Every structure is written in structure tokens, then in C-alpha cells.
GROMACS .gro file of N, CA, C and O in nm:
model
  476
    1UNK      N    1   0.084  -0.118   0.000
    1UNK     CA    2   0.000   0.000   0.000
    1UNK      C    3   0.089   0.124   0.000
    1UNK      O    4   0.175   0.121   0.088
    2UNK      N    5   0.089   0.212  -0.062
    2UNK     CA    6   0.148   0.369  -0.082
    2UNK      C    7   0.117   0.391   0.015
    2UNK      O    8   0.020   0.333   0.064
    3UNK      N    9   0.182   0.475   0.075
    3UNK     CA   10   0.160   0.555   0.188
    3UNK      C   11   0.172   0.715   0.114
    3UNK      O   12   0.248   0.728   0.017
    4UNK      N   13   0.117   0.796   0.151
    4UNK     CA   14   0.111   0.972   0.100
    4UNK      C   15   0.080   1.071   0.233
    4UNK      O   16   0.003   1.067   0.329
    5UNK      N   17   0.200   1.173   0.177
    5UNK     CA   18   0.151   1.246   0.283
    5UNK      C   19   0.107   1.378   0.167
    5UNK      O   20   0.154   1.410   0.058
    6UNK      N   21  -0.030   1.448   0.272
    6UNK     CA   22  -0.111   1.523   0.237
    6UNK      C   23  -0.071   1.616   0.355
    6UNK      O   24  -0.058   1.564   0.466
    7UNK      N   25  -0.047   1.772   0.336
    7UNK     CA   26  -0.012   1.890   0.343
    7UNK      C   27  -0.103   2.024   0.289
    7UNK      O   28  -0.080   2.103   0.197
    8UNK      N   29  -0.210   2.016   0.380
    8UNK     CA   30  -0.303   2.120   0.293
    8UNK      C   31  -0.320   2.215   0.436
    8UNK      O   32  -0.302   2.153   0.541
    9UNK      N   33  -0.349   2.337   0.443
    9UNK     CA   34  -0.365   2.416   0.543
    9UNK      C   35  -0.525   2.447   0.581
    9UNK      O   36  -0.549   2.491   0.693
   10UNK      N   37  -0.601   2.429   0.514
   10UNK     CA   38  -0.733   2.454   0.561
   10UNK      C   39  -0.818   2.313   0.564
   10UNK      O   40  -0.848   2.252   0.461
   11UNK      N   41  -0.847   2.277   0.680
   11UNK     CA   42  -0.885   2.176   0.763
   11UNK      C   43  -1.017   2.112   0.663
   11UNK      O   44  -0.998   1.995   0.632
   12UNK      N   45  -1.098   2.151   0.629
   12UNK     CA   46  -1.210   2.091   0.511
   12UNK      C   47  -1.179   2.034   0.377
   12UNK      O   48  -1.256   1.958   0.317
   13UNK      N   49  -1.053   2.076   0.326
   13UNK     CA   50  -1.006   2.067   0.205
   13UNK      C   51  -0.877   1.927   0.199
   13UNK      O   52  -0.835   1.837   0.127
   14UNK      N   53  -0.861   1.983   0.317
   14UNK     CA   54  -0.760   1.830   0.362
   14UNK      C   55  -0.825   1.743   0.388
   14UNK      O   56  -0.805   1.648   0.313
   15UNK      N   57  -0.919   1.722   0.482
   15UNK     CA   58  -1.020   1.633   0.497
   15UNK      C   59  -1.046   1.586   0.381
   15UNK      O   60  -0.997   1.473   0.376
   16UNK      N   61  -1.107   1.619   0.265
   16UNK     CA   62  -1.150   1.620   0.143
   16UNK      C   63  -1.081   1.496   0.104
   16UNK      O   64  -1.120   1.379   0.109
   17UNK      N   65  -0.926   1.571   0.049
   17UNK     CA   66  -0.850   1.532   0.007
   17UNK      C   67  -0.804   1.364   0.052
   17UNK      O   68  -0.771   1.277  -0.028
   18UNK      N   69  -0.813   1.350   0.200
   18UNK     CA   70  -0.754   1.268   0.257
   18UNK      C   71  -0.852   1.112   0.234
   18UNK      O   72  -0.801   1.005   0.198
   19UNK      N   73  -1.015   1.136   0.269
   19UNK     CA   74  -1.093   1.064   0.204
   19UNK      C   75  -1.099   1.039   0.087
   19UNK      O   76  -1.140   0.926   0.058
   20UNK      N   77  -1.069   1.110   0.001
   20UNK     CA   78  -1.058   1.062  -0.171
   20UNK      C   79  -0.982   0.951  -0.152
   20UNK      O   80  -1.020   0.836  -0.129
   21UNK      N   81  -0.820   1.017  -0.168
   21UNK     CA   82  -0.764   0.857  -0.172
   21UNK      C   83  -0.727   0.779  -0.074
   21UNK      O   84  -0.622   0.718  -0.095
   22UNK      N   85  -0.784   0.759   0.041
   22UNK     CA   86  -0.796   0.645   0.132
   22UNK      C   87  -0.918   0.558   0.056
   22UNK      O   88  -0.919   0.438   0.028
   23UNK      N   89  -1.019   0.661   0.032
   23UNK     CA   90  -1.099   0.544  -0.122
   23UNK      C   91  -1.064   0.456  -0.192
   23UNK      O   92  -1.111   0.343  -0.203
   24UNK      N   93  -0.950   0.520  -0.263
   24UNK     CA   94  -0.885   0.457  -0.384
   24UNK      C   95  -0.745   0.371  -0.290
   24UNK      O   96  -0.643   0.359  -0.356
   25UNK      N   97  -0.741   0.312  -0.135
   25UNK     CA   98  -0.658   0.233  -0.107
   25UNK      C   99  -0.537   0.291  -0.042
   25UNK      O  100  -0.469   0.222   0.035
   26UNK      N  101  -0.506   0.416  -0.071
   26UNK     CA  102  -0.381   0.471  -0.035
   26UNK      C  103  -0.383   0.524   0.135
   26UNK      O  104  -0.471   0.574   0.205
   27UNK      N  105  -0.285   0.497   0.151
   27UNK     CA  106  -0.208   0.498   0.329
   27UNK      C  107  -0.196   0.650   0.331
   27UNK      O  108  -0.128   0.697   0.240
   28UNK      N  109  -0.254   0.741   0.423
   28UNK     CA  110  -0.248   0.841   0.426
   28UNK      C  111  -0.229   0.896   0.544
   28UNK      O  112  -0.305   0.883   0.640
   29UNK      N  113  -0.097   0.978   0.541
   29UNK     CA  114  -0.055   1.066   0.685
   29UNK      C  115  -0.057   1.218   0.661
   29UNK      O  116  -0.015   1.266   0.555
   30UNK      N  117  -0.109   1.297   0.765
   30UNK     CA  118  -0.182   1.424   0.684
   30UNK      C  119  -0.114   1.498   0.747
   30UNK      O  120  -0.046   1.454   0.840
   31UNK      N  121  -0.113   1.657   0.708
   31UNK     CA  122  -0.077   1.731   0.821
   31UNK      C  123  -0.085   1.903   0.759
   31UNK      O  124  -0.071   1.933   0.640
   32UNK      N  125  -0.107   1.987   0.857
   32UNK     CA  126  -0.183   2.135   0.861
   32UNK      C  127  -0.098   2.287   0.784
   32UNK      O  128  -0.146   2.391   0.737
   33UNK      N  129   0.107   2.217   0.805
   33UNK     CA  130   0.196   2.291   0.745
   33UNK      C  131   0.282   2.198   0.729
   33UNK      O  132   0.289   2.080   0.763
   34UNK      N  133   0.366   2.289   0.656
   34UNK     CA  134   0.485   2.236   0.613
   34UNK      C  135   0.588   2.214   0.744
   34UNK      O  136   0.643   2.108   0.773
   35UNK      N  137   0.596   2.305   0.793
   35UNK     CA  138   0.649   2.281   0.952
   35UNK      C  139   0.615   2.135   0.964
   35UNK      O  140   0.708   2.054   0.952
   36UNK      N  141   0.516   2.099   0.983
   36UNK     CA  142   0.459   2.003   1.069
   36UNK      C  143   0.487   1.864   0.959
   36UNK      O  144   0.491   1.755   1.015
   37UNK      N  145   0.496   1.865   0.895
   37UNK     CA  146   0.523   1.794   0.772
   37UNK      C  147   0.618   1.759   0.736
   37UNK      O  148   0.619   1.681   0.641
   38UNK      N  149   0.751   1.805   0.802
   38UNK     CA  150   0.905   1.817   0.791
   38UNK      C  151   0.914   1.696   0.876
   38UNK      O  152   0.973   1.591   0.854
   39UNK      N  153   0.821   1.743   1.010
   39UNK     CA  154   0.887   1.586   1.151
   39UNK      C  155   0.810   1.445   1.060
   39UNK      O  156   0.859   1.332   1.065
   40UNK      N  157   0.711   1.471   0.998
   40UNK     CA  158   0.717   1.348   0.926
   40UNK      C  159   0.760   1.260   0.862
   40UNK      O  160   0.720   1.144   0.868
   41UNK      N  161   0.885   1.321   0.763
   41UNK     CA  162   0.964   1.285   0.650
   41UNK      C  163   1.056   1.173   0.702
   41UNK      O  164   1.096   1.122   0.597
   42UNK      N  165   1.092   1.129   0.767
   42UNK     CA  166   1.133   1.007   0.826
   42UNK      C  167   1.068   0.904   0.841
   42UNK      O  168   1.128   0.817   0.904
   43UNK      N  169   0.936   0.871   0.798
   43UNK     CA  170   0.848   0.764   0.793
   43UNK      C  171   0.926   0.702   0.702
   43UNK      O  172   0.940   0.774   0.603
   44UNK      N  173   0.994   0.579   0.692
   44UNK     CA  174   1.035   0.461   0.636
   44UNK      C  175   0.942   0.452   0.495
   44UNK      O  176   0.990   0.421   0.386
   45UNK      N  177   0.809   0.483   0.518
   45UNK     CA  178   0.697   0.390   0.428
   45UNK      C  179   0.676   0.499   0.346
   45UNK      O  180   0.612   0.474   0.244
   46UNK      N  181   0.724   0.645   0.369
   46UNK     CA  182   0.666   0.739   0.279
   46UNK      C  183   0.728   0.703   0.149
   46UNK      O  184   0.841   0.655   0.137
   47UNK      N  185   0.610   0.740   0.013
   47UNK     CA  186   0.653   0.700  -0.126
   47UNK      C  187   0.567   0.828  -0.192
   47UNK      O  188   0.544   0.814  -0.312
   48UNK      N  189   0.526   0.931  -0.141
   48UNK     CA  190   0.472   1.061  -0.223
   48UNK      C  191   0.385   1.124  -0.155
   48UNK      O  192   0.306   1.090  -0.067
   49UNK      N  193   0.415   1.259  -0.226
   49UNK     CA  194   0.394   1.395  -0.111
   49UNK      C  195   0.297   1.458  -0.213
   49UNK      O  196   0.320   1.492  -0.329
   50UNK      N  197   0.167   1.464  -0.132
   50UNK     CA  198   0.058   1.579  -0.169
   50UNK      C  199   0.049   1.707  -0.142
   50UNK      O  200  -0.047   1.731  -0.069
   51UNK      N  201   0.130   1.825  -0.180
   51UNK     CA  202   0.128   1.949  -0.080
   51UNK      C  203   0.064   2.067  -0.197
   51UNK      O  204   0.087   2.095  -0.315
   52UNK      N  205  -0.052   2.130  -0.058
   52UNK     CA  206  -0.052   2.272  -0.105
   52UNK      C  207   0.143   2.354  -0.135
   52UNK      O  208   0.246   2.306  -0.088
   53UNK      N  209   0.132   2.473  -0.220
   53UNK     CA  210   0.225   2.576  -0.230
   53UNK      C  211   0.211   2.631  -0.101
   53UNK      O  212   0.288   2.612  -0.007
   54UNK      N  213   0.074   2.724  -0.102
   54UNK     CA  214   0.103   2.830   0.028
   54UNK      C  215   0.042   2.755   0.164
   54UNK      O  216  -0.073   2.714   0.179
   55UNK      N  217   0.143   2.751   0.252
   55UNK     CA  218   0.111   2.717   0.339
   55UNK      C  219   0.121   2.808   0.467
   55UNK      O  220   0.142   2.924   0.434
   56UNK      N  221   0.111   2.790   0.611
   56UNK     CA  222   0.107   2.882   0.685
   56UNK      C  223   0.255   2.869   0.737
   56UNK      O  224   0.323   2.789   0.672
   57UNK      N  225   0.316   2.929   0.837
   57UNK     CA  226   0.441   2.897   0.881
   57UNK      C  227   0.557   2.940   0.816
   57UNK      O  228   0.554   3.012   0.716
   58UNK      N  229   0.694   2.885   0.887
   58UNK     CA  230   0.844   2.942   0.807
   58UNK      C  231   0.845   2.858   0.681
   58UNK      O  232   0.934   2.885   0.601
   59UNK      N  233   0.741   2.736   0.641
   59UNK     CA  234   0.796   2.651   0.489
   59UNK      C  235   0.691   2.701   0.431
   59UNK      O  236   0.590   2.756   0.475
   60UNK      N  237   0.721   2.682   0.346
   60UNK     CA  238   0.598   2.693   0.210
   60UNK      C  239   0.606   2.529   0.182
   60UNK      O  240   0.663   2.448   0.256
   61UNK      N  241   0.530   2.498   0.047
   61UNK     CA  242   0.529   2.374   0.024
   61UNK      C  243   0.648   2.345  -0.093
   61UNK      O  244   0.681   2.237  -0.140
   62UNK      N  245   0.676   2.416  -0.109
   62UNK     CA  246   0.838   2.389  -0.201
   62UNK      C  247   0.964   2.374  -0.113
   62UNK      O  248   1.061   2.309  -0.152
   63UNK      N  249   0.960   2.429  -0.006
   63UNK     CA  250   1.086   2.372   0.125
   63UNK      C  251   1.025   2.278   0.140
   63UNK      O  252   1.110   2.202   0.187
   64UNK      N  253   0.915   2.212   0.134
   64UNK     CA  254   0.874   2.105   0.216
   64UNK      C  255   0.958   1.962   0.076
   64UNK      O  256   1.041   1.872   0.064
   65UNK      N  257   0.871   2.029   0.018
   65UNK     CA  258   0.920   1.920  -0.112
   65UNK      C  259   1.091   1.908  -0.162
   65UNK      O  260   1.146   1.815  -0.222
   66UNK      N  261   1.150   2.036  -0.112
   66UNK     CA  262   1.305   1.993  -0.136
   66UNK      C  263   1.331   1.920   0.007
   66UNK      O  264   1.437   1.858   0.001
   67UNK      N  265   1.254   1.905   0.161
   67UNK     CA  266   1.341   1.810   0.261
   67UNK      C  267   1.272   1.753   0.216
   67UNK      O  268   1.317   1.649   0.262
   68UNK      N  269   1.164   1.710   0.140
   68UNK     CA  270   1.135   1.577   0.144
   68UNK      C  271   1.255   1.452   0.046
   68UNK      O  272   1.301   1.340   0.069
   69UNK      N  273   1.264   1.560  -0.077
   69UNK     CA  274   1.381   1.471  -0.120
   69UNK      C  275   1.517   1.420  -0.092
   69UNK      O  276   1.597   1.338  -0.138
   70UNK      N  277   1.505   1.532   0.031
   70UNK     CA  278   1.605   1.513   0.105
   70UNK      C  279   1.636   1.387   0.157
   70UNK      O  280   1.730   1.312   0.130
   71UNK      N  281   1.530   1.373   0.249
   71UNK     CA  282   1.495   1.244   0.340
   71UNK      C  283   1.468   1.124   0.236
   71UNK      O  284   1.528   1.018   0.251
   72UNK      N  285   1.369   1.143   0.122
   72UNK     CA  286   1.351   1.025   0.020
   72UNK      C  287   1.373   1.094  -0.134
   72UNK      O  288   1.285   1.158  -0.193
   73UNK      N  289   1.525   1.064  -0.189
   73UNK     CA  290   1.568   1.107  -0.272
   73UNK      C  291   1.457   1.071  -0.421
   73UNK      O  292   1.414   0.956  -0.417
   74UNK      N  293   1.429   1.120  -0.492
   74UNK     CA  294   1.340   1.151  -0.591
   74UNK      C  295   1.210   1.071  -0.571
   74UNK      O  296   1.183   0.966  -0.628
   75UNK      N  297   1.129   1.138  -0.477
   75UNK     CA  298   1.019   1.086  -0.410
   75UNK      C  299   0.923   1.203  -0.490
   75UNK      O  300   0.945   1.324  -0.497
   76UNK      N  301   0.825   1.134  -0.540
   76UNK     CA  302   0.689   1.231  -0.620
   76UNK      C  303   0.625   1.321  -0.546
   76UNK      O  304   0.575   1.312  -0.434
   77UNK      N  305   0.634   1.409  -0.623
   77UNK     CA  306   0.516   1.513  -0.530
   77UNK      C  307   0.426   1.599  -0.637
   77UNK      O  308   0.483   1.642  -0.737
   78UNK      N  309   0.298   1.623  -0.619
   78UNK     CA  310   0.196   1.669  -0.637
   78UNK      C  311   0.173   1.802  -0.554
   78UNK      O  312   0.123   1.802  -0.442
   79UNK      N  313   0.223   1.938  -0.634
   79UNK     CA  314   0.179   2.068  -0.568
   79UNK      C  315   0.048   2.080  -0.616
   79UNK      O  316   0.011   2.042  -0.727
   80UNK      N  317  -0.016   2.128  -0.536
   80UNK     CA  318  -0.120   2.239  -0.568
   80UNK      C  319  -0.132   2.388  -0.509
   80UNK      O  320  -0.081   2.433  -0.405
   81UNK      N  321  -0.206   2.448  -0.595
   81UNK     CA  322  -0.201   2.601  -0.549
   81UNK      C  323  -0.343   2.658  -0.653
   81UNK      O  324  -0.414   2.609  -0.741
   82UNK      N  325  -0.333   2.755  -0.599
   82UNK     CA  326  -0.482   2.842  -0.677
   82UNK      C  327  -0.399   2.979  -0.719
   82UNK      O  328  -0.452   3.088  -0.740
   83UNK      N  329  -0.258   2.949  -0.727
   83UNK     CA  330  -0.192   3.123  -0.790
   83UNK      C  331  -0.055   3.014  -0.891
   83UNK      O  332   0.052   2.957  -0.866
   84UNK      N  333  -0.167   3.042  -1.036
   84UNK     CA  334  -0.059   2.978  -1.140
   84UNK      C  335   0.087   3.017  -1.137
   84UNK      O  336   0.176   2.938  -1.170
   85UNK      N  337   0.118   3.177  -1.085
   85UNK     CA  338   0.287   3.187  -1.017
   85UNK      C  339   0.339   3.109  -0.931
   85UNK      O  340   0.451   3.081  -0.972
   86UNK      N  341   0.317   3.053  -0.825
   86UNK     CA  342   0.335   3.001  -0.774
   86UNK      C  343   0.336   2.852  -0.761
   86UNK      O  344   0.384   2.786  -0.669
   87UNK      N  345   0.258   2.800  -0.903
   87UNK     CA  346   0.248   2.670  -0.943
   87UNK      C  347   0.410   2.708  -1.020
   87UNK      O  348   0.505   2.642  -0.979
   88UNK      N  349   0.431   2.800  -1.115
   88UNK     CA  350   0.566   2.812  -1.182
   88UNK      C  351   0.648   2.812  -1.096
   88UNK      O  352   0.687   2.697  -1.114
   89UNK      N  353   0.715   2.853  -1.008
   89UNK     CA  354   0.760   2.831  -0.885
   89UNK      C  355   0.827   2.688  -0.855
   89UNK      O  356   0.944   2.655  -0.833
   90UNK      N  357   0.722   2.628  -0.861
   90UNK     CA  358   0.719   2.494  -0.805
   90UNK      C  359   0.780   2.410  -0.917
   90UNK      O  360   0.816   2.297  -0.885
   91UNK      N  361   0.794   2.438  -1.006
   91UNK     CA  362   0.852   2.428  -1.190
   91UNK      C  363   0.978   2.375  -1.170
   91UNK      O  364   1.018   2.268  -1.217
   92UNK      N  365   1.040   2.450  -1.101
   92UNK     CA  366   1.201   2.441  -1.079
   92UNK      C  367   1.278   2.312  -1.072
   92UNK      O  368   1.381   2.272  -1.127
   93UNK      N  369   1.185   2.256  -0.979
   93UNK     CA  370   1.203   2.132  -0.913
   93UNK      C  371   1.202   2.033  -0.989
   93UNK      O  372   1.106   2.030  -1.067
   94UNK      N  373   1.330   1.885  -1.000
   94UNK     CA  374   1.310   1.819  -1.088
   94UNK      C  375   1.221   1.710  -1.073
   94UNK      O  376   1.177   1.688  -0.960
   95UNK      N  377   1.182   1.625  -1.182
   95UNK     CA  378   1.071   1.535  -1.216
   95UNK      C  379   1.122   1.461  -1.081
   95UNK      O  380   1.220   1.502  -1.018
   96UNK      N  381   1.039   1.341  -1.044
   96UNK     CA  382   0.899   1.294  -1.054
   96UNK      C  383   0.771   1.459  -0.999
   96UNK      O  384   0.747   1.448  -0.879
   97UNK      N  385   0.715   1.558  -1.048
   97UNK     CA  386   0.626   1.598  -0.998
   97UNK      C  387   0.529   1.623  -1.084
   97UNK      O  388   0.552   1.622  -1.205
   98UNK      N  389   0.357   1.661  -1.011
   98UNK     CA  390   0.269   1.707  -1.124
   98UNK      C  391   0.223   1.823  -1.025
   98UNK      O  392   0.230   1.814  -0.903
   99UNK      N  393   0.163   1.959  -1.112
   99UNK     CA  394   0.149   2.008  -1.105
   99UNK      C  395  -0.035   2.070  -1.087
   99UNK      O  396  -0.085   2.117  -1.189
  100UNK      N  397  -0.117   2.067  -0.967
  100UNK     CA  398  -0.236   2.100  -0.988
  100UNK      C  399  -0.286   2.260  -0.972
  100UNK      O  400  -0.242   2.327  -0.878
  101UNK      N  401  -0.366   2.310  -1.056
  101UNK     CA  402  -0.433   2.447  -1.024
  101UNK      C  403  -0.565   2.443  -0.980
  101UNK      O  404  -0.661   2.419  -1.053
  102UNK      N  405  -0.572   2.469  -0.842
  102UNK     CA  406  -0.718   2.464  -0.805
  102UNK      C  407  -0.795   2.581  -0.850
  102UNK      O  408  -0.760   2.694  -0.882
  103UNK      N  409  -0.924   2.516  -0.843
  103UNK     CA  410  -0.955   2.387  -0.800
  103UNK      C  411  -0.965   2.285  -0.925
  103UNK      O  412  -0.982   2.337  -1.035
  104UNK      N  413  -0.957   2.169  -0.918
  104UNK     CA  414  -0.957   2.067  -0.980
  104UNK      C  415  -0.995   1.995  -0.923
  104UNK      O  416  -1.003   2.018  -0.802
  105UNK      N  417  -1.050   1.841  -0.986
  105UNK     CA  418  -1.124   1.766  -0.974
  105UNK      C  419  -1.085   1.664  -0.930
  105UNK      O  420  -0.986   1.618  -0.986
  106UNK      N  421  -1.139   1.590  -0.820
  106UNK     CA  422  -1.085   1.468  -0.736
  106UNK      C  423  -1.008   1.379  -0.838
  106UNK      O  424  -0.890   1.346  -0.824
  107UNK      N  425  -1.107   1.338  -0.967
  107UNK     CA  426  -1.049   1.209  -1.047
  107UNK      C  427  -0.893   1.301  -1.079
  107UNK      O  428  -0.790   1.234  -1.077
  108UNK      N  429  -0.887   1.420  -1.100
  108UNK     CA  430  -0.744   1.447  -1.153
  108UNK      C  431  -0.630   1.448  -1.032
  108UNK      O  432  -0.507   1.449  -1.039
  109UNK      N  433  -0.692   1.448  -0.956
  109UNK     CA  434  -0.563   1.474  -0.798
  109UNK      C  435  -0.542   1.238  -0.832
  109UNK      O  436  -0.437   1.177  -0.852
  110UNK      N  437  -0.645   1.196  -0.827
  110UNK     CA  438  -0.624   1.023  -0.818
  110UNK      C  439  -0.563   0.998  -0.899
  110UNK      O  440  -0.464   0.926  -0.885
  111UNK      N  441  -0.612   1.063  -1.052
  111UNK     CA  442  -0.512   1.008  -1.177
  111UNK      C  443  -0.385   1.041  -1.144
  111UNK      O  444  -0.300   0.956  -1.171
  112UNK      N  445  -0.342   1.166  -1.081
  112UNK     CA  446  -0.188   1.235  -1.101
  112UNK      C  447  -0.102   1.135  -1.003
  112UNK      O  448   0.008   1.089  -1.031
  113UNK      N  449  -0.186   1.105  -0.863
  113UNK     CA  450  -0.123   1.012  -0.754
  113UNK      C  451  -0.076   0.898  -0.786
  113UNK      O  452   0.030   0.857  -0.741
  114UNK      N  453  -0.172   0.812  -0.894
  114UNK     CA  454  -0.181   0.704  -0.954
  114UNK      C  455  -0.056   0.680  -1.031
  114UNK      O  456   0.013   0.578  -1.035
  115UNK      N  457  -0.035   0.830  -1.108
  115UNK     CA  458   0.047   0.773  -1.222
  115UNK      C  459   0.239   0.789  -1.166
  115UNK      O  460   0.344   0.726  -1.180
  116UNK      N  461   0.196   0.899  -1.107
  116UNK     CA  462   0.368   0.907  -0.937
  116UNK      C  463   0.377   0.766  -0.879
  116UNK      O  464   0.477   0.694  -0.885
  117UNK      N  465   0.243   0.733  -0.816
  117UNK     CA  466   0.304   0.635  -0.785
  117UNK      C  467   0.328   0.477  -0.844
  117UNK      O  468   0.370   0.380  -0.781
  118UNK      N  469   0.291   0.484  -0.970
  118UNK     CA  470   0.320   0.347  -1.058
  118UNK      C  471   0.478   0.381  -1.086
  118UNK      O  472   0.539   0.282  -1.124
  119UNK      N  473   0.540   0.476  -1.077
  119UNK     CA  474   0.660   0.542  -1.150
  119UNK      C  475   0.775   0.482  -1.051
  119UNK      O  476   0.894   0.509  -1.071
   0.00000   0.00000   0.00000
């Protein structure tokens, strides 16, 4: 089973998020910032990172996504954001990632997870 961690800052939307793909089977460890998301990255089982861009706190979700590769060297991640600059931003960073602009649609957050994590 994948395990994913999900990184969204507003508590309904993560929720959201977190039920989708526990639907579709996937192991899911969640969390409110990137701060908080950093003490996670040492999970053994992590295999891909769901993160908002703006988050609250000293990380955004692009520090989050460079310790994450830190900790799991070219580990997938899935930004999202609702400010297409800030999706460019997130550009920089090399592959495995996909890129979402909210809002978008559950099947496209499952397809994008799906296809990171067959990779």
C-alpha cells in the first residue's frame, strides 16, 4: 500500500483530500503545514507527497518538497495552489512531480497520484 503524505492548510479541504484517496486504497498521513510535515519525513513507508504551495508557517510547500527529497531522494510530489505563479515556482524542481491548479477535480488529484506512484 502507498503511503502519502497530504499537506493542505485549511482543515475541510484536507479532509477532502484525505478521504478521496484512502478510497482509492492509499495509506495516508496528513498534516496542517509544512512545519509540521518536515517531523514526518522520516516515515520509512513514505513514497509521495501531496502538498498545497502556500502554506502557513516558516515553509511553504516547495521547502517542504526539497526536505522531502532530502529524506527520500526523488520521491513524487503533487503541488497544488490556486496562484498559477506560484504553481511556476514549483517548476524548478526536478521530475517525478505534477502540477495541480485549483480547483480541480478529485479524479485528476487520483489520476496524477496514480500515475507518481506506478513510477
Amino acid at each position: 500500500m502507498t503511503c502519502i503524505l497530504v499537506v493542505e492548510d485549511e482543515s475541510e479541504i484536507r479532509e477532502m483530500l484525505v478521504e478521496v484517496l484512502r478510497d482509492e486504497g492509499f495509506q495516508i498521513i496528513e498534516a496542517a503545514s509544512a512545519d509540521a510535515a518536515v517531523e514526518l519525513l522520516d516515515l520509512a513507508s513514505l513514497r509521495l507527497v501531496v502538498t498545497d504551495i502556500n502554506l502557513p508557517g516558516r515553509r511553504d510547500g516547495i521547502d517542504l518538497a526539497l526536505a522531502a527529497r532530502r529524506a527520500h531522494p526523488g520521491i513524487p510530489v503533487v503541488f497544488m495552489s490556486g496562484k498559477p505563479t506560484k504553481l511556476a515556482q514549483a517548476q524548478r524542481l526536478s521530475d517525478p512531480a505534477v502540477f495541480l491548479q485549483k480547483p480541480f477535480s478529485f479524479s485528476t488529484l487520483v489520476g496524477a497520484v496514480e500515475r507518481l506512484s506506478d513510477s
